[in-house]
Amino acid sequence: MRAREPQASFEEFVRARSSSLLRTAFLLTGQNWAEAEDLLQLALERAYRHWPRVCQTGEPERYVRGILVNASVDRWRRLARRPEISLQSAAADPGVPDSAAAVADRDYLIRAIACLPPRQRAVVVLRYFDGLPEAEIAVTLGCSVGSVKTHAARALTRLREQSGSASTAPAARREGSGDE
Amino acid sequence: MNDLELRLTAAMHEAVDDHHAPADLVDKVLRRNRRRSALTVTLAVAASAVALALVVTVLVLHRPATAPAGGSTRHPHTSKPVRANHGGNAQPAARLRGLPMGAHADVLLLLTGRSTGWFAVARRSLQPIGGLPADNGGYAFTRLAGGWSAQPERPAPQCKDDCAGPPVPAYFVASGAANAMPIASGYAVAAGEKRGEAWLVTYRRRSSDMSTAAATVQEITLSGQPVGSPRTLPAGYQPVRAAGNYLVLGPVNQGPSAVLFKLWDPRTGRVVRTLPDVIAASPDLVAYGKTCGGCLVRVLDLASDRQVSLRLPPMTWGYDGTFSSDSRFLALQLSTSHAAGGAAFRTEVAVIDTTTGQLTVLDGTAQSPDARHQWTFGWQASTHQLVIALQRGGTRFQVASWRPGQASLRIATVSLPRGTYPVLGEGG
């Protein structure tokens, strides 16, 4: 029975936290649920292998989140070796485009987050989605609080620039469609 | 929080809060862990059996390769309107559709992941690739003339944002070969213009920020011997491959708008052309064009500096393509939207004959961009046989082949070794 205790604890953790971690993984991978689930499975498998030690830290979620972040950075590096599709063609939502400004802004921001460099994206997701304080993000990423602040500032600058042109970019594309 | 931070928080929550992890996640993780543990034990026991199977497979696989079909003029001379051969209203399906693949099909898949090897689809047999040191992270492959370069997947670097990290060894695996040969160590390897040549990419420091630092490229032979002197690329760019006398360079960071590639002359160190959204490049052609509905795909012939423009059907756009080894055919992903500027609701594989400009959309490949698994495709080495692979769940894959003139796909469903996946196109 003793041998099963870690597994029971692990199952309890997965049941309680997997949905939240999956959402984080989705944002880290850039809008791909299949990749997000694979990434989460990988992180949980690694955590399970060392579960007693992970539990000793008292913060298994931080451990798993750290694996998610590092694995997503690694994945990005693999993709960076070949050309990626542009933001417009990466659009995942099928159907007729929604003209509501708020929805368009949300979609544009989500896609813009996916285009951030991996560490900046991780900081944005951990800070504004998971709501973690800068100190905890620094521990997760293995860097200083100052680096977290720098990543966050750079990311926000980029997003602000892209968001600023978002209102004109789609319109320009629509006008340009059908001809170059 | 300022306005942007509030919008970010709201956008992320609205995008994902309705999604939940699958109920069987624990089982999947435990199964995955059991497989891994079992694999370690089984590998030792199976080593001798695999060695025997290897010898048999090598003897069977080393037969003459299929000669390219067709084979008229290699370079585009005329511009003709494109033509789609498919029913325009075909609904996306979750699987590839076609006729069964014959028992003697010569489809050979390069597999990576937990193990690397050549998988013969007709025989359902795997020939491992020797000479690649065991690596838990698997290998990343990049297509070169006559084969592939292989580099171990690296753990996430413990350094700054976008940093290059340490160089890693690169190997050359000739198409269908049983053994890999070491090339050199670097950040990446890009295809050279000619067979037997490649470009090795390095950075001055491990901590170099790739999005702002200038990479160094060195032309090398596949045995690692330098050819000429090293060159410094424009900052923030990496080579996609050599094309003509140039290198096609892509930006490390790609923003939301059109991605600007550069055609760079290593002899002068100058950019000779800027190309938006490169779709594919070969030793002598570069296909590019904006990813917008009904826009043009331009194919630039580097030898003659002539360019052919191909107009895609309305509401469609092409991207993420790959040329056949002789540059005659360009296979690409064709997306269709309901309205100009709208999101894609259907994606298909299409092939452009660069000598005639004819576009053929492959029946049976229609897929929703939302599909859980997306197909990948690439040309079988030195042939005009296009291979498409689609994961159907777990280890099951549909593998389809198509040749120009064929009305439908030829499909086989195979079970690949656990933890492996096929490498097609330009690599992965």
Coordinates of C-alpha atoms in Angstrom, one line a residue:
Chain A
M1 CA 0.0 0.0 0.0
R2 CA 2.9 2.3 0.7
A3 CA 4.0 2.1 -2.8
R4 CA 0.7 3.3 -4.0
E5 CA 0.6 6.4 -1.9
P6 CA 2.7 8.6 -4.2
Q7 CA 0.5 7.5 -7.1
A8 CA -2.6 8.4 -5.2
S9 CA -1.1 11.8 -4.4
F10 CA -0.1 12.3 -8.0
E11 CA -3.5 11.4 -9.3
E12 CA -5.1 13.9 -6.9
F13 CA -2.7 16.6 -8.0
V14 CA -3.4 15.9 -11.7
R15 CA -7.2 16.0 -11.1
A16 CA -7.0 19.2 -9.3
R17 CA -4.5 21.2 -11.3
S18 CA -4.3 19.7 -14.9
S19 CA -7.0 21.9 -16.4
S20 CA -5.2 25.1 -15.2
L21 CA -1.8 23.8 -16.3
L22 CA -3.2 22.8 -19.7
R23 CA -4.4 26.3 -20.3
T24 CA -1.0 27.7 -19.4
A25 CA 0.6 25.1 -21.8
F26 CA -1.8 26.2 -24.5
L27 CA -0.7 29.9 -24.2
L28 CA 2.9 28.9 -23.9
T29 CA 2.8 26.8 -27.1
G30 CA 0.9 29.4 -29.1
Q31 CA -2.7 28.2 -29.6
N32 CA -2.3 24.6 -30.2
W33 CA -4.3 22.3 -27.9
A34 CA -2.7 19.1 -29.2
E35 CA 0.8 20.5 -28.6
A36 CA -0.4 21.8 -25.2
E37 CA -1.6 18.4 -24.1
D38 CA 1.5 16.7 -25.3
L39 CA 3.6 19.3 -23.4
L40 CA 1.5 18.8 -20.3
Q41 CA 1.8 15.0 -20.5
L42 CA 5.6 15.3 -20.9
A43 CA 5.8 17.6 -17.8
L44 CA 3.6 15.4 -15.7
E45 CA 5.5 12.2 -16.7
R46 CA 8.7 13.9 -15.6
A47 CA 7.2 15.0 -12.4
Y48 CA 5.7 11.5 -11.7
R49 CA 9.2 9.9 -12.1
H50 CA 10.4 12.0 -9.2
W51 CA 7.1 12.5 -7.4
P52 CA 8.2 11.9 -3.8
R53 CA 11.0 14.4 -4.2
V54 CA 8.7 16.8 -6.0
C55 CA 6.2 16.6 -3.2
Q56 CA 8.9 17.2 -0.6
T57 CA 9.3 20.7 -2.1
G58 CA 5.7 21.4 -1.1
E59 CA 5.2 23.1 -4.4
P60 CA 4.6 20.5 -7.1
E61 CA 2.7 22.9 -9.3
R62 CA 5.8 25.2 -9.5
Y63 CA 7.9 22.2 -10.5
V64 CA 5.5 21.2 -13.3
R65 CA 5.1 24.7 -14.5
G66 CA 8.9 25.1 -14.7
I67 CA 9.0 22.0 -16.9
L68 CA 6.2 23.4 -19.1
V69 CA 8.0 26.7 -19.6
N70 CA 11.4 25.1 -20.3
A71 CA 9.9 22.5 -22.7
S72 CA 8.0 25.2 -24.5
V73 CA 11.2 27.2 -25.0
D74 CA 12.8 24.1 -26.4
R75 CA 9.9 23.5 -28.7
W76 CA 10.2 27.0 -30.1
R77 CA 13.9 26.6 -30.8
R78 CA 13.1 23.5 -32.9
L79 CA 10.5 25.4 -34.9
A80 CA 12.8 28.4 -35.3
R81 CA 15.0 26.3 -37.6
R82 CA 12.5 26.5 -40.4
P83 CA 10.2 29.3 -41.5
E84 CA 7.0 29.7 -39.5
I85 CA 3.7 30.7 -41.0
S86 CA 2.6 34.3 -40.7
L87 CA 0.2 35.5 -38.1
Q88 CA -2.6 35.8 -40.5
S89 CA -2.3 32.3 -42.0
A90 CA -1.9 30.9 -38.5
A91 CA -5.5 31.9 -37.7
A92 CA -7.1 28.9 -36.1
D93 CA -10.7 29.9 -35.9
P94 CA -12.8 28.8 -38.9
G95 CA -15.9 30.4 -40.2
V96 CA -17.0 33.9 -41.0
P97 CA -14.8 36.5 -39.3
D98 CA -16.4 38.3 -36.4
S99 CA -16.5 42.0 -36.9
A100 CA -16.9 42.9 -33.3
A101 CA -14.0 45.1 -32.3
A102 CA -13.5 43.5 -28.9
V103 CA -13.3 40.0 -30.3
A104 CA -10.9 41.1 -33.0
D105 CA -8.7 42.8 -30.4
R106 CA -8.7 39.7 -28.2
D107 CA -7.8 37.4 -31.1
Y108 CA -5.1 39.8 -32.3
L109 CA -3.6 39.9 -28.8
I110 CA -3.6 36.2 -28.4
R111 CA -1.9 35.7 -31.7
A112 CA 0.6 38.5 -30.9
I113 CA 1.4 36.7 -27.7
A114 CA 2.2 33.6 -29.7
C115 CA 4.7 35.6 -31.8
L116 CA 6.7 36.8 -28.8
P117 CA 10.1 35.3 -28.0
P118 CA 9.6 32.3 -25.7
R119 CA 10.9 33.8 -22.5
Q120 CA 8.9 37.0 -23.0
R121 CA 5.8 34.9 -23.8
A122 CA 6.4 32.9 -20.6
V123 CA 6.6 36.0 -18.5
V124 CA 3.4 37.4 -20.0
V125 CA 1.5 34.1 -19.5
L126 CA 2.8 33.6 -15.9
R127 CA 2.3 37.2 -14.9
Y128 CA -1.0 38.1 -16.6
F129 CA -2.7 34.7 -16.9
D130 CA -1.5 32.7 -13.9
G131 CA -1.2 35.9 -11.8
L132 CA 2.2 35.0 -10.4
P133 CA 4.3 37.6 -8.6
E134 CA 7.6 38.6 -10.3
A135 CA 9.7 36.8 -7.6
E136 CA 7.9 33.5 -8.3
I137 CA 8.3 33.9 -12.1
A138 CA 12.0 34.5 -11.5
V139 CA 12.2 31.2 -9.6
T140 CA 10.3 29.3 -12.3
L141 CA 12.4 30.7 -15.1
G142 CA 15.6 30.5 -13.2
C143 CA 16.5 34.1 -13.6
S144 CA 16.6 37.3 -11.5
V145 CA 13.6 39.5 -10.7
G146 CA 15.3 42.2 -12.8
S147 CA 15.3 39.9 -15.8
V148 CA 11.6 39.2 -15.4
K149 CA 10.9 42.9 -15.3
T150 CA 13.0 43.4 -18.5
H151 CA 11.2 40.6 -20.3
A152 CA 7.8 41.9 -19.2
A153 CA 8.7 45.5 -20.3
R154 CA 10.0 44.3 -23.7
A155 CA 7.0 42.1 -24.2
L156 CA 4.5 44.9 -23.4
T157 CA 6.3 47.3 -25.7
R158 CA 6.1 44.8 -28.6
L159 CA 2.4 44.0 -27.9
R160 CA 1.6 47.7 -27.6
E161 CA 3.3 48.4 -30.9
Q162 CA 1.5 45.4 -32.6
S163 CA -1.8 46.2 -30.9
G164 CA -1.5 49.8 -32.1
S165 CA -1.2 48.7 -35.7
A166 CA -3.9 46.0 -35.3
S167 CA -6.7 48.3 -36.2
T168 CA -5.2 49.1 -39.5
A169 CA -3.4 45.9 -40.4
P170 CA -6.4 43.6 -41.0
A171 CA -8.1 46.3 -43.0
A172 CA -5.1 46.7 -45.1
R173 CA -5.0 43.0 -45.7
R174 CA -8.6 42.9 -46.7
E175 CA -8.1 45.7 -49.2
G176 CA -5.0 43.9 -50.6
S177 CA -6.7 40.6 -50.9
G178 CA -7.5 39.4 -54.3
D179 CA -4.5 41.1 -55.7
E180 CA -1.1 42.0 -54.5
Chain B
M1 CA -2.6 47.4 -14.2
N2 CA -2.7 49.6 -17.3
D3 CA -5.2 49.2 -20.2
L4 CA -3.0 46.8 -22.2
E5 CA -2.3 44.6 -19.2
L6 CA -6.0 44.4 -18.4
R7 CA -6.8 43.5 -22.1
L8 CA -4.1 40.9 -22.1
T9 CA -5.4 39.2 -19.0
A10 CA -9.0 39.3 -20.3
A11 CA -7.9 38.0 -23.7
M12 CA -6.0 35.0 -22.3
H13 CA -8.8 34.0 -20.0
E14 CA -11.5 34.3 -22.6
A15 CA -9.4 32.2 -25.0
V16 CA -8.9 29.3 -22.7
D17 CA -11.1 29.3 -19.6
D18 CA -13.7 27.0 -21.1
H19 CA -11.2 24.3 -21.8
H20 CA -10.5 21.4 -19.4
A21 CA -7.9 18.7 -19.3
P22 CA -9.1 15.3 -20.6
A23 CA -10.5 13.0 -17.9
D24 CA -8.0 10.2 -18.8
L25 CA -4.9 12.4 -18.4
V26 CA -3.7 10.5 -15.4
D27 CA -4.0 7.2 -17.3
K28 CA -2.2 8.6 -20.3
V29 CA 0.7 9.9 -18.1
L30 CA 1.0 6.6 -16.2
R31 CA 0.8 4.6 -19.4
R32 CA 3.5 6.8 -20.9
N33 CA 5.7 6.3 -17.9
R34 CA 5.2 2.5 -17.9
R35 CA 6.1 2.4 -21.6
R36 CA 9.3 4.3 -20.9
S37 CA 10.3 2.0 -18.0
A38 CA 9.4 -1.1 -20.0
L39 CA 11.3 0.2 -23.0
T40 CA 14.5 0.5 -21.1
V41 CA 14.3 -3.2 -20.0
T42 CA 13.1 -4.4 -23.3
L43 CA 15.8 -2.6 -25.3
A44 CA 18.6 -4.6 -23.7
V45 CA 16.8 -7.9 -24.3
A46 CA 15.8 -7.0 -27.8
A47 CA 19.2 -5.7 -28.9
S48 CA 20.4 -8.9 -30.4
A49 CA 17.1 -9.5 -32.3
V50 CA 17.2 -5.9 -33.6
A51 CA 20.8 -6.4 -34.9
L52 CA 19.7 -9.4 -36.8
A53 CA 16.6 -7.7 -38.2
L54 CA 18.9 -4.8 -39.2
V55 CA 21.1 -6.9 -41.4
V56 CA 18.1 -8.4 -43.2
T57 CA 16.5 -4.9 -43.6
V58 CA 19.7 -3.4 -45.0
L59 CA 19.9 -6.1 -47.6
V60 CA 16.3 -5.6 -48.7
L61 CA 16.3 -1.8 -48.7
H62 CA 19.5 -1.2 -50.7
R63 CA 17.9 -1.5 -54.1
P64 CA 17.9 1.1 -56.8
A65 CA 15.9 4.3 -56.1
T66 CA 12.8 5.1 -58.2
A67 CA 13.7 7.5 -61.1
P68 CA 11.8 10.8 -61.2
A69 CA 8.6 10.6 -63.3
G70 CA 8.1 13.1 -66.1
G71 CA 11.1 15.3 -66.4
S72 CA 10.7 18.0 -69.0
T73 CA 12.1 21.5 -68.6
R74 CA 13.2 22.3 -65.1
H75 CA 12.6 26.0 -65.0
P76 CA 9.4 28.0 -65.5
H77 CA 9.4 30.0 -68.7
T78 CA 5.8 31.0 -69.0
S79 CA 3.1 32.3 -66.8
K80 CA -0.2 30.5 -67.0
P81 CA -3.3 30.7 -64.9
V82 CA -3.5 28.1 -62.2
R83 CA -6.3 25.5 -62.3
A84 CA -7.8 23.6 -59.4
N85 CA -8.8 20.0 -60.0
H86 CA -11.0 19.6 -57.0
G87 CA -14.7 20.1 -56.0
G88 CA -14.7 23.5 -54.5
N89 CA -17.1 22.7 -51.7
A90 CA -15.4 19.6 -50.4
Q91 CA -15.8 19.5 -46.6
P92 CA -12.8 18.9 -44.4
A93 CA -12.4 15.4 -43.1
A94 CA -10.5 14.1 -40.1
R95 CA -8.6 11.6 -42.2
L96 CA -7.0 11.2 -45.6
R97 CA -9.1 9.6 -48.3
G98 CA -8.1 7.5 -51.3
L99 CA -7.4 4.0 -52.5
P100 CA -5.4 1.4 -50.6
M101 CA -1.7 1.5 -51.1
G102 CA -0.2 -1.4 -52.9
A103 CA 1.8 -4.1 -51.2
H104 CA 4.9 -3.1 -53.2
A105 CA 4.8 0.7 -52.6
D106 CA 8.2 2.1 -52.1
V107 CA 7.4 4.7 -49.4
L108 CA 10.2 5.1 -46.9
L109 CA 9.6 7.3 -43.8
L110 CA 12.4 8.9 -41.8
L111 CA 11.4 8.6 -38.1
T112 CA 12.6 10.6 -35.2
G113 CA 11.7 10.9 -31.5
R114 CA 12.5 8.1 -29.1
S115 CA 14.3 6.3 -31.8
T116 CA 15.5 7.3 -35.3
G117 CA 15.3 5.1 -38.4
W118 CA 13.8 4.4 -41.8
F119 CA 10.3 2.9 -41.7
A120 CA 9.4 0.9 -44.9
V121 CA 5.6 1.4 -45.1
A122 CA 4.9 -1.7 -47.3
R123 CA 6.8 -4.0 -45.0
R124 CA 6.0 -2.2 -41.7
S125 CA 9.6 -2.5 -40.7
L126 CA 12.0 -0.1 -39.1
Q127 CA 15.7 0.1 -39.9
P128 CA 17.4 2.1 -37.2
I129 CA 20.1 4.6 -38.1
G130 CA 23.4 3.8 -36.6
G131 CA 26.1 6.3 -35.7
L132 CA 23.8 8.7 -33.9
P133 CA 24.6 8.7 -30.2
A134 CA 21.6 7.9 -28.0
D135 CA 19.8 11.0 -27.0
N136 CA 16.7 11.2 -24.8
G137 CA 15.4 14.3 -26.5
G138 CA 15.6 12.8 -30.0
Y139 CA 17.0 14.4 -33.1
A140 CA 16.0 17.3 -35.3
F141 CA 16.4 16.8 -39.0
T142 CA 17.0 19.3 -41.8
R143 CA 16.8 18.3 -45.4
L144 CA 20.0 18.5 -47.4
A145 CA 20.7 17.4 -51.0
G146 CA 20.7 13.6 -51.0
G147 CA 19.8 13.2 -47.3
W148 CA 19.4 15.0 -44.0
S149 CA 21.4 16.6 -41.3
A150 CA 20.6 15.4 -37.8
Q151 CA 21.2 17.3 -34.6
P152 CA 20.2 16.3 -31.1
E153 CA 17.4 18.2 -29.6
R154 CA 18.9 20.4 -26.9
P155 CA 17.5 21.0 -23.4
A156 CA 16.3 24.5 -22.9
P157 CA 19.4 26.7 -22.5
Q158 CA 19.9 28.2 -19.1
C159 CA 20.6 31.7 -20.5
K160 CA 18.9 34.8 -21.7
D161 CA 15.9 35.2 -24.0
D162 CA 16.6 33.9 -27.5
C163 CA 20.1 32.9 -26.6
A164 CA 22.0 30.6 -29.0
G165 CA 23.1 28.1 -26.3
P166 CA 26.0 25.7 -26.8
P167 CA 26.9 24.2 -30.3
V168 CA 25.7 20.7 -30.8
P169 CA 27.1 18.0 -33.1
A170 CA 25.6 17.6 -36.6
Y171 CA 25.5 14.4 -38.6
F172 CA 24.7 13.6 -42.2
V173 CA 22.3 10.8 -43.0
A174 CA 22.1 9.9 -46.7
S175 CA 18.6 9.0 -47.9
G176 CA 17.8 5.4 -46.8
A177 CA 21.3 4.9 -45.3
A178 CA 21.9 2.7 -42.3
N179 CA 24.5 4.9 -40.7
A180 CA 25.0 8.6 -40.0
M181 CA 28.3 10.4 -40.5
P182 CA 29.5 13.2 -38.3
I183 CA 29.8 16.6 -40.0
A184 CA 30.7 19.3 -37.4
S185 CA 29.3 21.1 -34.4
G186 CA 27.2 24.3 -34.6
Y187 CA 23.9 25.8 -34.0
A188 CA 22.3 24.6 -37.2
V189 CA 23.0 23.2 -40.6
A190 CA 21.4 24.6 -43.8
A191 CA 21.4 22.9 -47.2
G192 CA 24.0 23.9 -49.7
E193 CA 23.4 24.6 -53.4
K194 CA 25.1 21.4 -54.5
R195 CA 25.1 17.8 -53.3
G196 CA 27.8 17.3 -50.7
E197 CA 27.7 20.9 -49.5
A198 CA 26.1 22.5 -46.5
W199 CA 26.3 25.7 -44.4
L200 CA 27.2 25.5 -40.8
V201 CA 25.7 28.2 -38.5
T202 CA 27.4 29.3 -35.4
Y203 CA 27.3 32.2 -32.9
R204 CA 30.2 33.9 -31.3
R205 CA 29.0 33.3 -27.8
R206 CA 26.5 30.8 -26.2
S207 CA 24.8 33.8 -24.7
S208 CA 24.3 35.6 -28.0
D209 CA 20.8 36.8 -28.5
M210 CA 19.9 35.3 -31.8
S211 CA 17.2 37.9 -32.5
T212 CA 19.8 40.7 -32.5
A213 CA 23.2 39.0 -32.9
A214 CA 24.9 38.2 -36.3
A215 CA 25.4 34.5 -37.0
T216 CA 28.5 33.2 -38.7
V217 CA 28.1 30.8 -41.6
Q218 CA 30.7 28.6 -43.0
E219 CA 30.3 26.6 -46.2
I220 CA 31.5 23.0 -45.5
T221 CA 31.6 19.6 -47.1
L222 CA 29.6 16.9 -45.5
S223 CA 32.7 15.6 -43.9
G224 CA 33.1 18.9 -42.1
Q225 CA 35.9 20.4 -44.3
P226 CA 35.5 24.2 -44.7
V227 CA 35.1 25.6 -48.2
G228 CA 36.1 29.2 -48.4
S229 CA 36.1 31.5 -45.4
P230 CA 33.4 32.1 -42.8
R231 CA 30.9 34.9 -43.4
T232 CA 28.9 37.1 -41.1
L233 CA 25.1 37.3 -41.7
P234 CA 22.9 40.3 -41.2
A235 CA 22.0 40.5 -37.5
G236 CA 18.9 38.6 -36.5
Y237 CA 18.8 36.3 -39.6
Q238 CA 19.6 32.7 -40.1
P239 CA 19.9 30.7 -43.4
V240 CA 17.0 28.7 -44.6
R241 CA 19.1 27.1 -47.4
A242 CA 21.4 28.0 -50.3
A243 CA 19.7 28.9 -53.6
G244 CA 21.7 29.6 -56.7
N245 CA 24.7 31.6 -55.6
Y246 CA 22.8 33.0 -52.6
L247 CA 21.6 32.1 -49.2
V248 CA 17.9 32.6 -48.4
L249 CA 17.8 34.1 -44.9
G250 CA 14.9 34.2 -42.6
P251 CA 14.4 36.4 -39.5
V252 CA 14.8 34.6 -36.1
N253 CA 11.9 36.6 -34.8
Q254 CA 8.9 36.6 -37.0
G255 CA 6.2 39.2 -36.3
P256 CA 2.5 39.1 -37.1
S257 CA 2.7 40.9 -40.4
A258 CA 4.4 39.6 -43.6
V259 CA 7.7 38.0 -42.8
L260 CA 10.6 39.5 -44.8
F261 CA 13.2 37.0 -46.0
K262 CA 16.4 38.1 -47.7
L263 CA 18.4 36.8 -50.6
W264 CA 21.9 37.3 -49.5
D265 CA 25.1 37.0 -51.6
P266 CA 27.9 35.4 -49.5
R267 CA 30.5 36.6 -51.9
T268 CA 29.8 40.3 -51.4
G269 CA 28.0 40.1 -48.0
R270 CA 25.1 42.1 -49.5
V271 CA 21.3 41.6 -49.6
V272 CA 20.3 41.4 -53.3
R273 CA 16.6 41.0 -52.8
T274 CA 14.0 41.1 -50.0
L275 CA 11.2 38.6 -50.4
P276 CA 7.9 38.5 -48.4
D277 CA 6.8 35.2 -46.9
V278 CA 9.0 32.6 -48.6
I279 CA 6.9 29.5 -49.2
A280 CA 9.8 27.2 -50.2
A281 CA 13.3 27.3 -51.7
S282 CA 15.3 24.8 -53.8
P283 CA 18.8 24.9 -55.2
D284 CA 17.6 27.1 -58.1
L285 CA 14.1 28.4 -57.3
V286 CA 12.5 30.4 -54.6
A287 CA 8.7 30.5 -54.2
Y288 CA 7.2 33.4 -52.3
G289 CA 4.1 35.5 -51.9
K290 CA 1.9 37.2 -49.4
T291 CA -0.5 34.9 -47.5
C292 CA -3.7 36.6 -48.6
G293 CA -6.7 35.2 -50.4
G294 CA -6.3 35.0 -54.2
C295 CA -2.8 36.5 -54.0
L296 CA 0.0 35.5 -56.3
V297 CA 2.6 32.9 -55.7
R298 CA 5.8 34.0 -57.4
V299 CA 8.5 31.6 -58.4
L300 CA 11.9 33.2 -58.9
D301 CA 14.4 31.3 -61.1
L302 CA 17.8 32.4 -59.7
A303 CA 19.8 31.2 -62.7
S304 CA 18.0 33.4 -65.2
D305 CA 16.7 35.9 -62.7
R306 CA 13.2 35.5 -64.3
Q307 CA 10.1 35.3 -62.3
V308 CA 6.8 33.5 -62.9
S309 CA 3.6 34.6 -61.2
L310 CA 0.9 32.1 -60.4
R311 CA -2.6 33.3 -59.3
L312 CA -4.3 31.0 -56.8
P313 CA -8.1 30.6 -56.8
P314 CA -10.1 33.3 -55.0
M315 CA -10.1 33.1 -51.2
T316 CA -7.2 30.7 -51.1
W317 CA -3.5 31.2 -50.2
G318 CA -0.5 29.0 -50.1
Y319 CA 2.3 28.6 -47.6
D320 CA 4.7 26.1 -46.0
G321 CA 5.8 24.3 -49.2
T322 CA 8.6 22.1 -50.4
F323 CA 10.1 21.5 -53.8
S324 CA 10.8 18.1 -55.3
S325 CA 14.6 17.5 -55.5
D326 CA 14.7 18.5 -59.1
S327 CA 12.7 21.7 -58.5
R328 CA 10.0 20.7 -61.0
F329 CA 7.1 20.4 -58.5
L330 CA 6.2 22.6 -55.5
A331 CA 3.9 21.0 -52.9
L332 CA 2.3 23.5 -50.6
Q333 CA -0.4 23.9 -48.1
L334 CA -3.5 25.6 -49.6
S335 CA -5.9 27.3 -47.2
T336 CA -9.4 28.5 -48.1
S337 CA -11.5 31.1 -46.3
H338 CA -15.2 32.1 -46.7
A339 CA -14.3 35.8 -47.2
A340 CA -11.4 37.9 -48.2
G341 CA -9.1 38.4 -45.2
G342 CA -11.0 35.8 -43.2
A343 CA -9.7 32.8 -41.3
A344 CA -9.2 29.5 -43.1
F345 CA -11.9 26.9 -42.7
R346 CA -10.2 24.3 -44.9
T347 CA -6.6 23.3 -45.7
E348 CA -5.5 21.0 -48.5
V349 CA -2.3 19.8 -50.0
A350 CA -1.7 21.2 -53.5
V351 CA 1.1 20.8 -56.1
I352 CA 2.3 23.3 -58.6
D353 CA 4.1 22.1 -61.7
T354 CA 6.7 24.9 -62.1
T355 CA 7.2 24.1 -65.8
T356 CA 3.5 24.7 -66.7
G357 CA 2.1 26.6 -63.8
Q358 CA -0.7 24.0 -63.3
L359 CA -2.0 23.7 -59.8
T360 CA -3.4 20.4 -58.7
V361 CA -5.3 20.3 -55.4
L362 CA -5.0 16.7 -54.0
D363 CA -8.4 15.2 -53.4
G364 CA -8.7 13.5 -50.1
T365 CA -6.5 15.9 -48.2
A366 CA -9.1 18.5 -47.1
Q367 CA -8.7 19.1 -43.4
S368 CA -10.0 21.7 -40.9
P369 CA -7.3 23.9 -39.4
D370 CA -8.8 23.0 -36.1
A371 CA -8.1 19.3 -36.5
R372 CA -6.4 17.7 -33.6
H373 CA -3.6 16.4 -35.8
Q374 CA -2.4 18.1 -38.9
W375 CA -0.8 16.2 -41.8
T376 CA 2.7 16.8 -42.9
F377 CA 4.1 16.2 -46.4
G378 CA 7.3 16.0 -48.4
W379 CA 8.8 14.5 -51.5
Q380 CA 10.4 11.1 -51.4
A381 CA 14.1 11.5 -52.1
S382 CA 15.0 11.9 -55.8
T383 CA 11.5 11.1 -57.0
H384 CA 8.2 12.8 -57.9
Q385 CA 6.4 10.8 -55.2
L386 CA 4.8 13.0 -52.6
V387 CA 4.3 11.4 -49.2
I388 CA 1.7 12.7 -46.7
A389 CA 1.4 11.5 -43.1
L390 CA -1.4 12.1 -40.6
Q391 CA -1.5 10.9 -37.0
R392 CA -4.7 9.2 -36.3
G393 CA -4.2 8.8 -32.5
G394 CA -1.5 7.1 -30.4
T395 CA 1.0 5.4 -32.7
R396 CA -1.4 5.0 -35.6
F397 CA -0.6 7.0 -38.7
Q398 CA -2.2 7.3 -42.2
V399 CA 0.5 7.4 -44.8
A400 CA -0.5 8.5 -48.3
S401 CA 1.5 8.7 -51.5
W402 CA 0.7 10.6 -54.7
R403 CA 2.4 11.1 -58.0
P404 CA 1.6 13.7 -60.7
G405 CA -1.3 12.5 -62.9
Q406 CA -2.7 10.2 -60.2
A407 CA -6.4 10.9 -59.5
S408 CA -6.4 9.8 -55.9
L409 CA -4.1 9.2 -53.0
R410 CA -2.8 5.7 -52.2
I411 CA -3.2 5.2 -48.5
A412 CA -1.8 2.8 -45.8
T413 CA -2.5 2.8 -42.1
V414 CA 0.6 1.9 -40.1
S415 CA 1.5 1.7 -36.5
L416 CA 4.8 3.4 -35.8
P417 CA 7.1 2.6 -32.9
R418 CA 6.0 4.4 -29.8
G419 CA 7.3 7.9 -29.3
T420 CA 8.4 8.3 -32.9
Y421 CA 7.0 10.5 -35.6
P422 CA 7.8 11.0 -39.3
V423 CA 10.0 13.7 -40.6
L424 CA 8.8 15.1 -44.0
G425 CA 9.1 18.3 -45.9
E426 CA 12.2 20.4 -45.1
G427 CA 12.7 18.8 -41.6
G428 CA 11.5 18.8 -38.1

